[in-house]
Tab-separated table of C-alpha atoms in Angstrom:
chain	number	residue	atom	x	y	z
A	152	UNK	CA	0.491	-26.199	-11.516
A	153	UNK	CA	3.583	-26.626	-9.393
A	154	UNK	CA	2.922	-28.006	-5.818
A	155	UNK	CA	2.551	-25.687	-2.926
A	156	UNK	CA	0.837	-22.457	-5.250
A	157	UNK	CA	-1.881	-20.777	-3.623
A	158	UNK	CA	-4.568	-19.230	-5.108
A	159	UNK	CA	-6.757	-16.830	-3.242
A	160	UNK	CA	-8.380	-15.371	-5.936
A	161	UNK	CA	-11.178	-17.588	-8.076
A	162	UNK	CA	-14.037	-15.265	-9.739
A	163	UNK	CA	-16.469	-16.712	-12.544
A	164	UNK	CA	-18.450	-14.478	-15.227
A	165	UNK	CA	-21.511	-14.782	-13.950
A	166	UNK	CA	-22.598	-14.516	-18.129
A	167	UNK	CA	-20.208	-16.997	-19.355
A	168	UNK	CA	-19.069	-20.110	-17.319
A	169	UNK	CA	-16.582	-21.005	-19.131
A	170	UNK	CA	-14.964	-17.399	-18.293
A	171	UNK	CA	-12.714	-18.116	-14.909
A	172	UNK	CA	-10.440	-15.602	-13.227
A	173	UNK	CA	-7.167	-16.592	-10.765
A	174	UNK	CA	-5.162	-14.582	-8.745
A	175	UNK	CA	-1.934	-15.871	-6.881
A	176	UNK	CA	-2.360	-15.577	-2.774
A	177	UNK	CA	0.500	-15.660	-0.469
A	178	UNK	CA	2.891	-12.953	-2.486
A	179	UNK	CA	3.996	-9.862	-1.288
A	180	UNK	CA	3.392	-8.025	-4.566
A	181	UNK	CA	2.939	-8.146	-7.866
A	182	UNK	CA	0.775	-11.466	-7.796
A	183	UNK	CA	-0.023	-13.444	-11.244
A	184	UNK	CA	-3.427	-13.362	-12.444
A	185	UNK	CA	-4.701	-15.856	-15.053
A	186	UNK	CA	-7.514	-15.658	-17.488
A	187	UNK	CA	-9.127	-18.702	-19.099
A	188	UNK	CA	-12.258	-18.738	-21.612
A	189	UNK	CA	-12.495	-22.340	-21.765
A	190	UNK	CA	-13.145	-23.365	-18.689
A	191	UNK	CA	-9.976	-24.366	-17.775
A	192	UNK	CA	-8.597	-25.839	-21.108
A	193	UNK	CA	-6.663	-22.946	-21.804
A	194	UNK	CA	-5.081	-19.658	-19.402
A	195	UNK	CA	-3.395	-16.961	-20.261
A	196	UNK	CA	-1.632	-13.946	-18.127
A	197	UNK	CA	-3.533	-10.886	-17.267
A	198	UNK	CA	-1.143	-7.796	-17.697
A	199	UNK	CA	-0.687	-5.672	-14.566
A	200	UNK	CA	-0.829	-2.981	-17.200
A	201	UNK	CA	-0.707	1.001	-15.978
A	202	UNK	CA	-1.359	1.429	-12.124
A	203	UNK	CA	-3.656	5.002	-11.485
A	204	UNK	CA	-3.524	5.678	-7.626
A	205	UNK	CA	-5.666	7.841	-5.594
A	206	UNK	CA	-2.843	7.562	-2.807
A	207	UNK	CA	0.221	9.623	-3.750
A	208	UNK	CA	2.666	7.206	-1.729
A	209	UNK	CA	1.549	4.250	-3.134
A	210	UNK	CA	2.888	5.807	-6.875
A	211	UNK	CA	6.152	3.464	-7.656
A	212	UNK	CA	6.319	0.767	-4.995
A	213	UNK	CA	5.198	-2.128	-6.915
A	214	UNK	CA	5.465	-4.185	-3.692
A	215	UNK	CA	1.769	-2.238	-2.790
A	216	UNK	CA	0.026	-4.193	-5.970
A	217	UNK	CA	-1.176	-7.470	-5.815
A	218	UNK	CA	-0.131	-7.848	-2.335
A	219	UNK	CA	-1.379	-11.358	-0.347
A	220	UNK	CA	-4.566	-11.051	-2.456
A	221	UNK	CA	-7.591	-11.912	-0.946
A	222	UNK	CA	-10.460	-12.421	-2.994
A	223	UNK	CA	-11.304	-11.126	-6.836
A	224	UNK	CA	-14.700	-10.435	-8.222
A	225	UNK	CA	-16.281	-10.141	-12.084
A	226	UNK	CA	-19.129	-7.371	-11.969
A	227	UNK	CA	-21.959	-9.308	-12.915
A	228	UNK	CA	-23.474	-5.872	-14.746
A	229	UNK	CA	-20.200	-5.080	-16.631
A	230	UNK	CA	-18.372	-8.824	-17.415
A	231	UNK	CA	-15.043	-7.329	-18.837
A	232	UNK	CA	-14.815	-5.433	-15.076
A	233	UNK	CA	-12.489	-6.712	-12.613
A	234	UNK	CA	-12.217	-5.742	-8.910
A	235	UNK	CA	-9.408	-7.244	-6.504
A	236	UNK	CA	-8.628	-6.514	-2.949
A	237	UNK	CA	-5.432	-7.214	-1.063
A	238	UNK	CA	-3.240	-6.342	2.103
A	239	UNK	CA	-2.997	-2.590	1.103
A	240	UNK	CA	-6.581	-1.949	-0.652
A	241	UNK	CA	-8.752	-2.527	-3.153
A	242	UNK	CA	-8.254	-1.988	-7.189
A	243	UNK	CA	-10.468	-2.154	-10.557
A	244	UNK	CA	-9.917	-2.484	-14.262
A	245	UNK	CA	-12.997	-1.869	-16.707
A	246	UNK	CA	-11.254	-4.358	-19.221
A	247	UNK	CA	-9.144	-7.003	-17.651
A	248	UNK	CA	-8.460	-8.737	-20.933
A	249	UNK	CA	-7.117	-5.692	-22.486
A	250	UNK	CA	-3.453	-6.254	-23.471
A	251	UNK	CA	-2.441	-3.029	-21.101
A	252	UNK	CA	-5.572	-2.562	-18.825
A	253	UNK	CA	-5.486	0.518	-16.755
A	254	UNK	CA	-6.139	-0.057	-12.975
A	255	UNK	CA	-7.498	2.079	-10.607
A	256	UNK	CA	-7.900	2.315	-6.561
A	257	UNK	CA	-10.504	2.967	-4.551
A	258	UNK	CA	-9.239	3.806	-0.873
A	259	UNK	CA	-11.337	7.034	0.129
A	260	UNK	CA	-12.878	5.843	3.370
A	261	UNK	CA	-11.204	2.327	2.965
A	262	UNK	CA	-9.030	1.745	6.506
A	263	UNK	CA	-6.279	-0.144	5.498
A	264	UNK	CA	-3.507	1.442	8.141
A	265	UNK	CA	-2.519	-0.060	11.485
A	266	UNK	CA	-1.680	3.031	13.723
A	267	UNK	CA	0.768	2.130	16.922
A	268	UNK	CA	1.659	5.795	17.531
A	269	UNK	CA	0.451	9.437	17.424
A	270	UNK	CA	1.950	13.252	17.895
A	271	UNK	CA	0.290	16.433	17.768
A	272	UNK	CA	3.131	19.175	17.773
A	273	UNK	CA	1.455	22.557	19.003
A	274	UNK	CA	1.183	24.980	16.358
A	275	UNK	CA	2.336	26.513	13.929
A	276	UNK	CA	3.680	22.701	13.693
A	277	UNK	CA	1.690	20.037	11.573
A	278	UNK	CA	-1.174	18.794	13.583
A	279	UNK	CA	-0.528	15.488	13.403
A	280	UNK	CA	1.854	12.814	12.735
A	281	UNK	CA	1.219	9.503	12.844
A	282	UNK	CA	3.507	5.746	13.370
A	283	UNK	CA	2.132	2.413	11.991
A	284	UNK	CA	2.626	-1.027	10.690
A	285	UNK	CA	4.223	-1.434	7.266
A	286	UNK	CA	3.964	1.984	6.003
A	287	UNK	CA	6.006	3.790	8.888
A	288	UNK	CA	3.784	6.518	8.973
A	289	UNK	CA	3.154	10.035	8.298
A	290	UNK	CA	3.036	13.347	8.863
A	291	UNK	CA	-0.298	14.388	7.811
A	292	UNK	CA	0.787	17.809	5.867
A	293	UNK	CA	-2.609	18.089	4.000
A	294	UNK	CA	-5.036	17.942	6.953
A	295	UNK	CA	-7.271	15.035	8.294
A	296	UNK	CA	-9.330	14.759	4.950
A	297	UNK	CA	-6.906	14.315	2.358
A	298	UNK	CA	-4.082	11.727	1.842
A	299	UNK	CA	-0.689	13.165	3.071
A	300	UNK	CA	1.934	13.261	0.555
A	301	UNK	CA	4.426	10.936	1.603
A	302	UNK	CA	5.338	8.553	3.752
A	303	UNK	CA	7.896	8.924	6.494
A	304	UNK	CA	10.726	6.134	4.927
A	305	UNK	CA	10.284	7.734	1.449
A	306	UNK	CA	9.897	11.418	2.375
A	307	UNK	CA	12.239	13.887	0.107
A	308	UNK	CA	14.949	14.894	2.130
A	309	UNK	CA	15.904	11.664	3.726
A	310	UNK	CA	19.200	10.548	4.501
A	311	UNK	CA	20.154	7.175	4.434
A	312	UNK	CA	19.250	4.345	6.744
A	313	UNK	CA	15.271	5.837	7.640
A	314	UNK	CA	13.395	3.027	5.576
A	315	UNK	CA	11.994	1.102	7.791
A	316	UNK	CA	8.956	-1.087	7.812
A	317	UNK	CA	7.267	0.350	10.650
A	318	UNK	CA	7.534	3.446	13.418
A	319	UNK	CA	6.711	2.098	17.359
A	320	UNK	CA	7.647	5.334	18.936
A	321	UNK	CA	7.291	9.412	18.338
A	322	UNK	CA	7.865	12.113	20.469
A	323	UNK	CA	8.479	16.293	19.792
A	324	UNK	CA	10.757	18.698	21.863
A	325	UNK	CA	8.160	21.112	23.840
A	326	UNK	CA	10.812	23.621	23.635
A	327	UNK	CA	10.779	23.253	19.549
A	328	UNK	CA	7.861	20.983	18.311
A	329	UNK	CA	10.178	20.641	14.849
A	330	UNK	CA	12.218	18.453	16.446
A	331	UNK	CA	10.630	15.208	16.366
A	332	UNK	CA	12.179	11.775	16.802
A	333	UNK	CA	10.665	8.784	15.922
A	334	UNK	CA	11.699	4.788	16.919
A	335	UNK	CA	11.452	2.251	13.963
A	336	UNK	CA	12.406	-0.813	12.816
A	337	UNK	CA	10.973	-4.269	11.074
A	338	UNK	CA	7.964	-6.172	12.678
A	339	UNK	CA	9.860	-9.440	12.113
A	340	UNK	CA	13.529	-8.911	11.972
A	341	UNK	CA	16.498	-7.478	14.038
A	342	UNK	CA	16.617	-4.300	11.486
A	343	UNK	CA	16.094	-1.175	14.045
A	344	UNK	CA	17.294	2.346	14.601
A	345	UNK	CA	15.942	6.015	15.846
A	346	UNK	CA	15.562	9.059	12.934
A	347	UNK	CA	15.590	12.250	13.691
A	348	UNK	CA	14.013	15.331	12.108
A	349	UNK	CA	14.845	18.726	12.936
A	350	UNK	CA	11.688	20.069	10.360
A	351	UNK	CA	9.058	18.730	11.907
A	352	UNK	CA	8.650	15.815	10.160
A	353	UNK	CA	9.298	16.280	6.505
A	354	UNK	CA	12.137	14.362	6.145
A	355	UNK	CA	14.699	12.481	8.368
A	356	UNK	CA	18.105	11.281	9.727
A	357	UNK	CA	19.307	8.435	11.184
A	358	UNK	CA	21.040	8.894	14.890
A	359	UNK	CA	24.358	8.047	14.754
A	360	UNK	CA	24.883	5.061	16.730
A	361	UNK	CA	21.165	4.333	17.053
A	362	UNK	CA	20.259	2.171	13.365
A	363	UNK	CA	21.391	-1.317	13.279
């Protein structure tokens, strides 16, 4: 293997020795898993295969699989079952040797968000919005129990330049709780601006002047 690969992934078939799984660490998606049942001799690539998500924003960023993995594990009860957990969560496939395994996550009551700011517009307004670390945030249209259904950056409606990595700032109009405004911006670069939405949240505009 090339020099300077990381692997933070190593899980053994605790019915087969010679069974060894590897997952790539230190990738910001879509890390490379190997397979090898000769202990070593021989690997080959397990397929990312079909993605099932109990999160409806996670559905089509590929950048949310196989994120900075940290560990993998082989259920000792079911050998062909493979569990993984990374930046974002934690997924399983009943048949990680399959040639198109289907994977599945497991995030209800797994706290995986970093929250830096919240809103809660009086009614009839959504309760609550939320601003975080690498998701942006939310605006929590099916009530505290349930995922919402977006994201702010990805929200339908958008206009351009309100993808950001994160949202540091929110704050409503008293005098009409659908106006909201939100400051965002990357953790780590210069990339910054202020959105606007006039609907309380659902989607959002960039302030003209205010995105660089």
């Amino acid at each position: 293997q090339a020099a300077g690969v990381a692997y933070n992934g190593l899980a053994l078939d605790p019915s087969n020795a010679a069974k060894v799984v590897v997952i790539r660490g230190e990738m910001n998606g879509n890390a490379t898993m190997y397979r090898t049942t000769t202990a070593g001799a021989v690997w080959s690539q397990i397929s990312s295969g079909t993605h099932v998500s109990s999160v409806p924003w996670w559905i089509g960023k590929s950048w949310l699989w196989a994120a900075q993995v940290s560990a993998c594990v082989i259920n000792p009860d079911r050998p062909a079952q493979l569990w993984y957990g990374d930046w974002y969560g934690v997924w399983k496939t009943d048949d990680y040797a399959a040639s198109s395994p289907t994977w599945n996550n497991y995030e209800n009551g797994h706290e995986e968000v970093v929250t830096f700011t919240l809103i809660a517009p009086p009614s009839p307004s959504i309760d609550l919005i939320s601003g975080g670390a690498d998701m942006e945030g939310f605006r929590h249209n099916n009530g505290p129990d349930s995922y919402p259904s977006h994201d702010m950056g990805t929200a339908p409606g958008n206009g351009a330049g309100c993808d950001f990595q994160a949202s540091f700032g929110l704050a409503y109009c008293e005098r009409n709780p659908s106006f909201v405004v939100r400051g965002a911006g990357s953790q780590t670069a210069s990339a910054h601006g202020v959105c606007v939405s006039t609907d309380n949240g659902a989607s959002w505009h960039a302030a003209p002047g205010w995105v660089k």
